[in-house]
Short mmCIF file of N, CA, C and O in Angstrom, two decimals:
data_model
loop_
_atom_site.label_atom_id
_atom_site.label_comp_id
_atom_site.label_asym_id
_atom_site.label_seq_id
_atom_site.Cartn_x
_atom_site.Cartn_y
_atom_site.Cartn_z
N MET A 1 5.74 -15.43 3.74
CA MET A 1 5.88 -15.88 5.11
C MET A 1 7.31 -16.32 5.39
O MET A 1 7.57 -17.13 6.24
N THR A 2 8.23 -15.77 4.67
CA THR A 2 9.62 -16.18 4.85
C THR A 2 10.16 -15.78 6.21
O THR A 2 11.00 -16.48 6.76
N THR A 3 9.68 -14.68 6.75
CA THR A 3 10.19 -14.25 8.05
C THR A 3 9.84 -15.28 9.12
O THR A 3 10.68 -15.64 9.94
N ALA A 4 8.61 -15.76 9.10
CA ALA A 4 8.20 -16.78 10.07
C ALA A 4 8.97 -18.08 9.83
O ALA A 4 9.37 -18.75 10.79
N ASP A 5 9.16 -18.42 8.58
CA ASP A 5 9.92 -19.64 8.27
C ASP A 5 11.37 -19.51 8.72
O ASP A 5 11.93 -20.46 9.30
N ASP A 6 11.97 -18.38 8.48
CA ASP A 6 13.35 -18.15 8.92
C ASP A 6 13.44 -18.20 10.44
O ASP A 6 14.38 -18.78 11.00
N HIS A 7 12.47 -17.59 11.10
CA HIS A 7 12.45 -17.59 12.56
C HIS A 7 12.31 -19.02 13.10
O HIS A 7 12.97 -19.39 14.07
N LEU A 8 11.45 -19.80 12.43
CA LEU A 8 11.24 -21.18 12.87
C LEU A 8 12.48 -22.04 12.66
O LEU A 8 12.77 -22.93 13.46
N ARG A 9 13.24 -21.77 11.59
CA ARG A 9 14.49 -22.50 11.38
C ARG A 9 15.51 -22.15 12.46
O ARG A 9 16.24 -23.01 12.94
N LYS A 10 15.55 -20.87 12.82
CA LYS A 10 16.52 -20.44 13.82
C LYS A 10 16.11 -20.87 15.22
O LYS A 10 16.95 -21.23 16.04
N TYR A 11 14.81 -20.81 15.50
CA TYR A 11 14.27 -21.18 16.80
C TYR A 11 13.19 -22.26 16.61
O TYR A 11 12.01 -21.94 16.49
N PRO A 12 13.57 -23.52 16.57
CA PRO A 12 12.61 -24.59 16.26
C PRO A 12 11.47 -24.71 17.28
O PRO A 12 10.40 -25.20 16.95
N HIS A 13 11.65 -24.24 18.50
CA HIS A 13 10.61 -24.34 19.51
C HIS A 13 9.92 -22.99 19.75
O HIS A 13 9.45 -22.72 20.85
N ALA A 14 9.86 -22.18 18.70
CA ALA A 14 9.26 -20.85 18.84
C ALA A 14 7.77 -20.97 19.15
O ALA A 14 7.10 -21.94 18.76
N ARG A 15 7.26 -20.00 19.85
CA ARG A 15 5.85 -19.98 20.21
C ARG A 15 4.99 -19.72 18.98
O ARG A 15 5.38 -18.98 18.07
N ALA A 16 3.82 -20.29 18.99
CA ALA A 16 2.88 -20.08 17.89
C ALA A 16 2.45 -18.61 17.82
O ALA A 16 2.24 -18.08 16.73
N SER A 17 2.36 -17.96 18.97
CA SER A 17 1.97 -16.55 18.97
C SER A 17 3.02 -15.68 18.29
O SER A 17 2.69 -14.70 17.63
N THR A 18 4.29 -16.03 18.45
CA THR A 18 5.36 -15.29 17.79
C THR A 18 5.27 -15.46 16.29
O THR A 18 5.39 -14.49 15.53
N LEU A 19 5.02 -16.68 15.84
CA LEU A 19 4.89 -16.94 14.40
C LEU A 19 3.68 -16.22 13.83
O LEU A 19 3.72 -15.67 12.72
N ALA A 20 2.58 -16.20 14.59
CA ALA A 20 1.38 -15.49 14.14
C ALA A 20 1.66 -13.99 14.05
O ALA A 20 1.22 -13.32 13.11
N TYR A 21 2.39 -13.44 15.02
CA TYR A 21 2.75 -12.03 15.00
C TYR A 21 3.60 -11.71 13.77
O TYR A 21 3.36 -10.71 13.08
N LEU A 22 4.57 -12.55 13.46
CA LEU A 22 5.44 -12.31 12.31
C LEU A 22 4.64 -12.38 11.00
O LEU A 22 4.85 -11.58 10.09
N ALA A 23 3.71 -13.32 10.91
CA ALA A 23 2.87 -13.43 9.72
C ALA A 23 1.99 -12.20 9.57
O ALA A 23 1.83 -11.65 8.47
N ARG A 24 1.40 -11.77 10.68
CA ARG A 24 0.52 -10.59 10.66
C ARG A 24 1.33 -9.33 10.29
O ARG A 24 0.86 -8.48 9.53
N ARG A 25 2.54 -9.23 10.79
CA ARG A 25 3.40 -8.09 10.48
C ARG A 25 3.75 -8.07 8.99
O ARG A 25 3.73 -7.02 8.35
N ASN A 26 4.02 -9.24 8.43
CA ASN A 26 4.32 -9.32 6.99
C ASN A 26 3.11 -8.91 6.15
O ASN A 26 3.26 -8.23 5.14
N GLU A 27 1.92 -9.33 6.56
CA GLU A 27 0.70 -8.95 5.83
C GLU A 27 0.49 -7.45 5.88
O GLU A 27 0.17 -6.82 4.86
N THR A 28 0.69 -6.86 7.04
CA THR A 28 0.52 -5.42 7.19
C THR A 28 1.55 -4.66 6.35
O THR A 28 1.21 -3.69 5.66
N THR A 29 2.78 -5.12 6.37
CA THR A 29 3.83 -4.48 5.60
C THR A 29 3.52 -4.54 4.11
O THR A 29 3.67 -3.54 3.39
N GLU A 30 3.06 -5.69 3.64
CA GLU A 30 2.74 -5.85 2.23
C GLU A 30 1.55 -4.96 1.84
O GLU A 30 1.56 -4.34 0.77
N LYS A 31 0.56 -4.89 2.70
CA LYS A 31 -0.60 -4.04 2.42
C LYS A 31 -0.19 -2.58 2.32
O LYS A 31 -0.61 -1.86 1.40
N LEU A 32 0.64 -2.12 3.25
CA LEU A 32 1.12 -0.74 3.21
C LEU A 32 1.97 -0.48 1.97
O LEU A 32 1.88 0.58 1.35
N ARG A 33 2.79 -1.44 1.59
CA ARG A 33 3.63 -1.30 0.40
C ARG A 33 2.76 -1.14 -0.85
O ARG A 33 3.02 -0.30 -1.71
N GLN A 34 1.67 -1.94 -0.94
CA GLN A 34 0.76 -1.83 -2.08
C GLN A 34 0.05 -0.49 -2.11
O GLN A 34 -0.14 0.11 -3.17
N GLU A 35 -0.35 0.02 -0.93
CA GLU A 35 -1.01 1.32 -0.88
C GLU A 35 -0.07 2.44 -1.30
O GLU A 35 -0.47 3.36 -2.00
N ILE A 36 1.19 2.34 -0.91
CA ILE A 36 2.18 3.35 -1.31
C ILE A 36 2.39 3.31 -2.81
O ILE A 36 2.43 4.36 -3.47
N GLU A 37 2.50 2.11 -3.39
CA GLU A 37 2.68 1.99 -4.83
C GLU A 37 1.48 2.55 -5.58
O GLU A 37 1.63 3.22 -6.60
N ALA A 38 0.27 2.28 -5.08
CA ALA A 38 -0.93 2.80 -5.73
C ALA A 38 -0.95 4.33 -5.67
O ALA A 38 -1.30 4.99 -6.65
N GLN A 39 -0.59 4.89 -4.52
CA GLN A 39 -0.56 6.35 -4.40
C GLN A 39 0.50 6.96 -5.31
O GLN A 39 0.28 8.02 -5.89
N GLN A 40 1.62 6.29 -5.47
CA GLN A 40 2.66 6.79 -6.37
C GLN A 40 2.17 6.79 -7.81
O GLN A 40 2.46 7.71 -8.57
N ARG A 41 1.41 5.74 -8.20
CA ARG A 41 0.86 5.70 -9.56
C ARG A 41 -0.11 6.86 -9.78
O ARG A 41 -0.12 7.47 -10.84
N VAL A 42 -0.93 7.15 -8.78
CA VAL A 42 -1.88 8.26 -8.88
C VAL A 42 -1.12 9.57 -9.02
O VAL A 42 -1.47 10.42 -9.85
N ASN A 43 -0.09 9.75 -8.22
CA ASN A 43 0.69 10.99 -8.28
C ASN A 43 1.40 11.13 -9.62
O ASN A 43 1.48 12.23 -10.16
N GLU A 44 1.90 10.03 -10.17
CA GLU A 44 2.55 10.09 -11.48
C GLU A 44 1.53 10.49 -12.54
O GLU A 44 1.83 11.29 -13.42
N PHE A 45 0.32 9.95 -12.46
CA PHE A 45 -0.72 10.29 -13.42
C PHE A 45 -1.07 11.77 -13.32
O PHE A 45 -1.22 12.46 -14.32
N ARG A 46 -1.20 12.28 -12.10
CA ARG A 46 -1.51 13.70 -11.91
C ARG A 46 -0.39 14.58 -12.44
O ARG A 46 -0.65 15.65 -12.99
N ASP A 47 0.84 14.15 -12.27
CA ASP A 47 1.96 14.94 -12.77
C ASP A 47 1.95 14.98 -14.30
O ASP A 47 2.32 15.98 -14.90
N GLU A 48 1.53 13.88 -14.93
CA GLU A 48 1.51 13.82 -16.39
C GLU A 48 0.44 14.74 -16.97
O GLU A 48 0.69 15.45 -17.94
N ILE A 49 -0.77 14.72 -16.40
CA ILE A 49 -1.86 15.51 -16.97
C ILE A 49 -2.03 16.85 -16.29
O ILE A 49 -2.75 17.71 -16.78
N GLY A 50 -1.39 17.04 -15.19
CA GLY A 50 -1.59 18.24 -14.40
C GLY A 50 -2.85 18.06 -13.56
O GLY A 50 -3.87 17.58 -14.05
N HIS A 51 -2.79 18.43 -12.34
CA HIS A 51 -3.92 18.21 -11.44
C HIS A 51 -5.01 19.22 -11.73
O HIS A 51 -4.77 20.43 -11.72
N VAL A 52 -6.21 18.72 -12.03
CA VAL A 52 -7.37 19.56 -12.27
C VAL A 52 -8.43 19.14 -11.28
O VAL A 52 -8.76 17.95 -11.17
N SER A 53 -8.99 20.10 -10.56
CA SER A 53 -9.98 19.75 -9.55
C SER A 53 -11.25 19.22 -10.21
O SER A 53 -11.53 19.48 -11.39
N TRP A 54 -12.03 18.51 -9.45
CA TRP A 54 -13.28 17.94 -9.97
C TRP A 54 -14.23 19.05 -10.37
O TRP A 54 -15.01 18.91 -11.31
N PHE A 55 -14.14 20.19 -9.71
CA PHE A 55 -15.02 21.32 -10.01
C PHE A 55 -14.74 21.86 -11.41
O PHE A 55 -15.66 22.13 -12.20
N ARG A 56 -13.47 22.02 -11.75
CA ARG A 56 -13.12 22.52 -13.09
C ARG A 56 -13.45 21.49 -14.16
O ARG A 56 -13.87 21.85 -15.25
N ARG A 57 -13.25 20.21 -13.86
CA ARG A 57 -13.60 19.17 -14.85
C ARG A 57 -15.08 19.18 -15.13
O ARG A 57 -15.51 18.95 -16.26
N LEU A 58 -15.89 19.46 -14.13
CA LEU A 58 -17.34 19.50 -14.29
C LEU A 58 -17.72 20.58 -15.29
O LEU A 58 -18.54 20.36 -16.18
N PHE A 59 -17.12 21.76 -15.18
CA PHE A 59 -17.45 22.85 -16.09
C PHE A 59 -16.87 22.65 -17.48
O PHE A 59 -17.42 23.14 -18.46
N ARG A 60 -15.78 21.93 -17.60
CA ARG A 60 -15.21 21.64 -18.92
C ARG A 60 -16.13 20.75 -19.72
O ARG A 60 -16.24 20.88 -20.93
N ARG A 61 -16.81 19.83 -19.09
CA ARG A 61 -17.70 18.89 -19.80
C ARG A 61 -18.94 19.60 -20.33
O ARG A 61 -19.49 19.19 -21.33
N ARG A 62 -19.41 20.63 -19.64
CA ARG A 62 -20.64 21.29 -20.03
C ARG A 62 -20.48 22.14 -21.30
O ARG A 62 -21.43 22.39 -21.99
N LYS A 63 -19.28 22.58 -21.56
CA LYS A 63 -19.07 23.46 -22.72
C LYS A 63 -19.08 22.71 -24.01
O LYS A 63 -18.88 21.61 -24.18
#
């Protein structure tokens, strides 16, 4: 919540709605950042093993 804190230091009489908006924006940004990192981990894993569809994996198990 540093953005809201910084804003409050710069503008001591800031509206509560502005601070709430900044907090909500930070939460959304962090959530998106985590989703991007998770997707990058999945892509790295697929690059390491090579992407195999679920259909081919199903037939590999049966043999």
